[in-house]
Amino acid sequence: MPEDRFAIELSHDQALVLSDWLDRVIGTEGFDRLVDDPAVWSALYSISGPLETSLPELFMPDYKARLEAARERLQGSERPMTGE
């Protein structure tokens, strides 16, 4: 039986901010302890890997400024789901 695939769409700003966050937290003691299900790592690496290889901003000299601009654009426009 072929494996079903699942797609998630992100805006470029969301992808940039998520990539930065994943890069900062994966491998830290607190985050690694939080991920208590070894199967979750497969999904995390399936997300972080393509983000790292498809975002040219990561290698640009003005990366920090671009990242901060993306964060500013997202703040206020995206609200976390509250379960309502």
PDB file of C-alpha atoms in Angstrom:
ATOM      1  CA  MET A   1       0.000   0.000   0.000  1.00  0.00           C
ATOM      2  CA  PRO A   2       1.534   3.352  -1.005  1.00  0.00           C
ATOM      3  CA  GLU A   3       2.168   5.864   1.732  1.00  0.00           C
ATOM      4  CA  ASP A   4      -0.332   8.714   1.794  1.00  0.00           C
ATOM      5  CA  ARG A   5       1.189  12.183   1.568  1.00  0.00           C
ATOM      6  CA  PHE A   6       0.010  15.262   3.405  1.00  0.00           C
ATOM      7  CA  ALA A   7       0.709  18.814   2.270  1.00  0.00           C
ATOM      8  CA  ILE A   8       0.894  21.953   4.381  1.00  0.00           C
ATOM      9  CA  GLU A   9       0.956  25.381   2.778  1.00  0.00           C
ATOM     10  CA  LEU A  10       2.822  28.261   4.392  1.00  0.00           C
ATOM     11  CA  SER A  11       3.349  31.797   3.254  1.00  0.00           C
ATOM     12  CA  HIS A  12       6.967  32.701   2.543  1.00  0.00           C
ATOM     13  CA  ASP A  13       7.072  34.751   5.752  1.00  0.00           C
ATOM     14  CA  GLN A  14       5.678  31.838   7.768  1.00  0.00           C
ATOM     15  CA  ALA A  15       8.225  29.468   6.254  1.00  0.00           C
ATOM     16  CA  LEU A  16      11.101  31.828   7.022  1.00  0.00           C
ATOM     17  CA  VAL A  17      10.049  32.383  10.641  1.00  0.00           C
ATOM     18  CA  LEU A  18       9.323  28.687  11.217  1.00  0.00           C
ATOM     19  CA  SER A  19      12.653  27.676   9.707  1.00  0.00           C
ATOM     20  CA  ASP A  20      14.505  30.062  11.988  1.00  0.00           C
ATOM     21  CA  TRP A  21      12.610  28.852  15.055  1.00  0.00           C
ATOM     22  CA  LEU A  22      13.186  25.177  14.257  1.00  0.00           C
ATOM     23  CA  ASP A  23      16.875  25.857  13.691  1.00  0.00           C
ATOM     24  CA  ARG A  24      17.111  27.517  17.105  1.00  0.00           C
ATOM     25  CA  VAL A  25      15.156  24.918  19.109  1.00  0.00           C
ATOM     26  CA  ILE A  26      15.991  21.539  17.572  1.00  0.00           C
ATOM     27  CA  GLY A  27      18.901  20.147  19.491  1.00  0.00           C
ATOM     28  CA  THR A  28      18.346  22.159  22.643  1.00  0.00           C
ATOM     29  CA  GLU A  29      17.894  20.192  25.829  1.00  0.00           C
ATOM     30  CA  GLY A  30      14.486  21.678  26.603  1.00  0.00           C
ATOM     31  CA  PHE A  31      13.024  21.059  23.152  1.00  0.00           C
ATOM     32  CA  ASP A  32      14.505  17.605  22.829  1.00  0.00           C
ATOM     33  CA  ARG A  33      12.978  16.704  26.186  1.00  0.00           C
ATOM     34  CA  LEU A  34       9.625  18.172  25.118  1.00  0.00           C
ATOM     35  CA  VAL A  35       9.493  15.919  22.047  1.00  0.00           C
ATOM     36  CA  ASP A  36       8.835  12.741  24.009  1.00  0.00           C
ATOM     37  CA  ASP A  37       7.655  10.637  21.049  1.00  0.00           C
ATOM     38  CA  PRO A  38      10.493   9.428  18.799  1.00  0.00           C
ATOM     39  CA  ALA A  39       8.084   9.221  15.842  1.00  0.00           C
ATOM     40  CA  VAL A  40       7.574  12.998  15.972  1.00  0.00           C
ATOM     41  CA  TRP A  41      11.201  13.578  14.977  1.00  0.00           C
ATOM     42  CA  SER A  42      10.455  12.166  11.531  1.00  0.00           C
ATOM     43  CA  ALA A  43       7.829  14.853  10.944  1.00  0.00           C
ATOM     44  CA  LEU A  44      10.034  17.611  12.374  1.00  0.00           C
ATOM     45  CA  TYR A  45      12.913  16.703  10.074  1.00  0.00           C
ATOM     46  CA  SER A  46      10.509  16.406   7.114  1.00  0.00           C
ATOM     47  CA  ILE A  47       9.516  20.011   7.757  1.00  0.00           C
ATOM     48  CA  SER A  48      12.851  21.539   8.700  1.00  0.00           C
ATOM     49  CA  GLY A  49      14.918  19.950   5.921  1.00  0.00           C
ATOM     50  CA  PRO A  50      12.963  21.322   2.961  1.00  0.00           C
ATOM     51  CA  LEU A  51      12.666  24.723   4.631  1.00  0.00           C
ATOM     52  CA  GLU A  52      16.443  24.949   4.992  1.00  0.00           C
ATOM     53  CA  THR A  53      17.043  24.023   1.375  1.00  0.00           C
ATOM     54  CA  SER A  54      14.356  26.170  -0.226  1.00  0.00           C
ATOM     55  CA  LEU A  55      14.747  29.542   1.496  1.00  0.00           C
ATOM     56  CA  PRO A  56      17.473  31.582  -0.211  1.00  0.00           C
ATOM     57  CA  GLU A  57      17.258  34.257   2.511  1.00  0.00           C
ATOM     58  CA  LEU A  58      19.063  31.923   4.920  1.00  0.00           C
ATOM     59  CA  PHE A  59      22.306  32.624   3.050  1.00  0.00           C
ATOM     60  CA  MET A  60      21.852  36.323   2.361  1.00  0.00           C
ATOM     61  CA  PRO A  61      23.913  38.907   4.218  1.00  0.00           C
ATOM     62  CA  ASP A  62      20.751  40.739   5.296  1.00  0.00           C
ATOM     63  CA  TYR A  63      19.072  37.573   6.631  1.00  0.00           C
ATOM     64  CA  LYS A  64      18.431  39.012  10.106  1.00  0.00           C
ATOM     65  CA  ALA A  65      16.703  42.076   8.660  1.00  0.00           C
ATOM     66  CA  ARG A  66      14.579  39.938   6.327  1.00  0.00           C
ATOM     67  CA  LEU A  67      13.646  37.638   9.208  1.00  0.00           C
ATOM     68  CA  GLU A  68      12.671  40.547  11.424  1.00  0.00           C
ATOM     69  CA  ALA A  69      10.583  42.072   8.615  1.00  0.00           C
ATOM     70  CA  ALA A  70       8.783  38.728   8.144  1.00  0.00           C
ATOM     71  CA  ARG A  71       8.104  38.529  11.887  1.00  0.00           C
ATOM     72  CA  GLU A  72       6.687  42.055  11.906  1.00  0.00           C
ATOM     73  CA  ARG A  73       4.406  41.301   8.954  1.00  0.00           C
ATOM     74  CA  LEU A  74       3.097  38.160  10.672  1.00  0.00           C
ATOM     75  CA  GLN A  75       2.536  39.649  14.106  1.00  0.00           C
ATOM     76  CA  GLY A  76      -1.056  40.652  14.417  1.00  0.00           C
ATOM     77  CA  SER A  77      -2.077  39.045  11.128  1.00  0.00           C
ATOM     78  CA  GLU A  78      -1.918  35.467  12.388  1.00  0.00           C
ATOM     79  CA  ARG A  79      -3.657  34.569  15.629  1.00  0.00           C
ATOM     80  CA  PRO A  80      -3.063  31.220  17.325  1.00  0.00           C
ATOM     81  CA  MET A  81      -6.006  28.860  17.348  1.00  0.00           C
ATOM     82  CA  THR A  82      -7.734  28.918  20.725  1.00  0.00           C
ATOM     83  CA  GLY A  83      -9.926  25.850  20.386  1.00  0.00           C
ATOM     84  CA  GLU A  84     -13.135  27.874  20.275  1.00  0.00           C
TER      85      GLU A  84
END
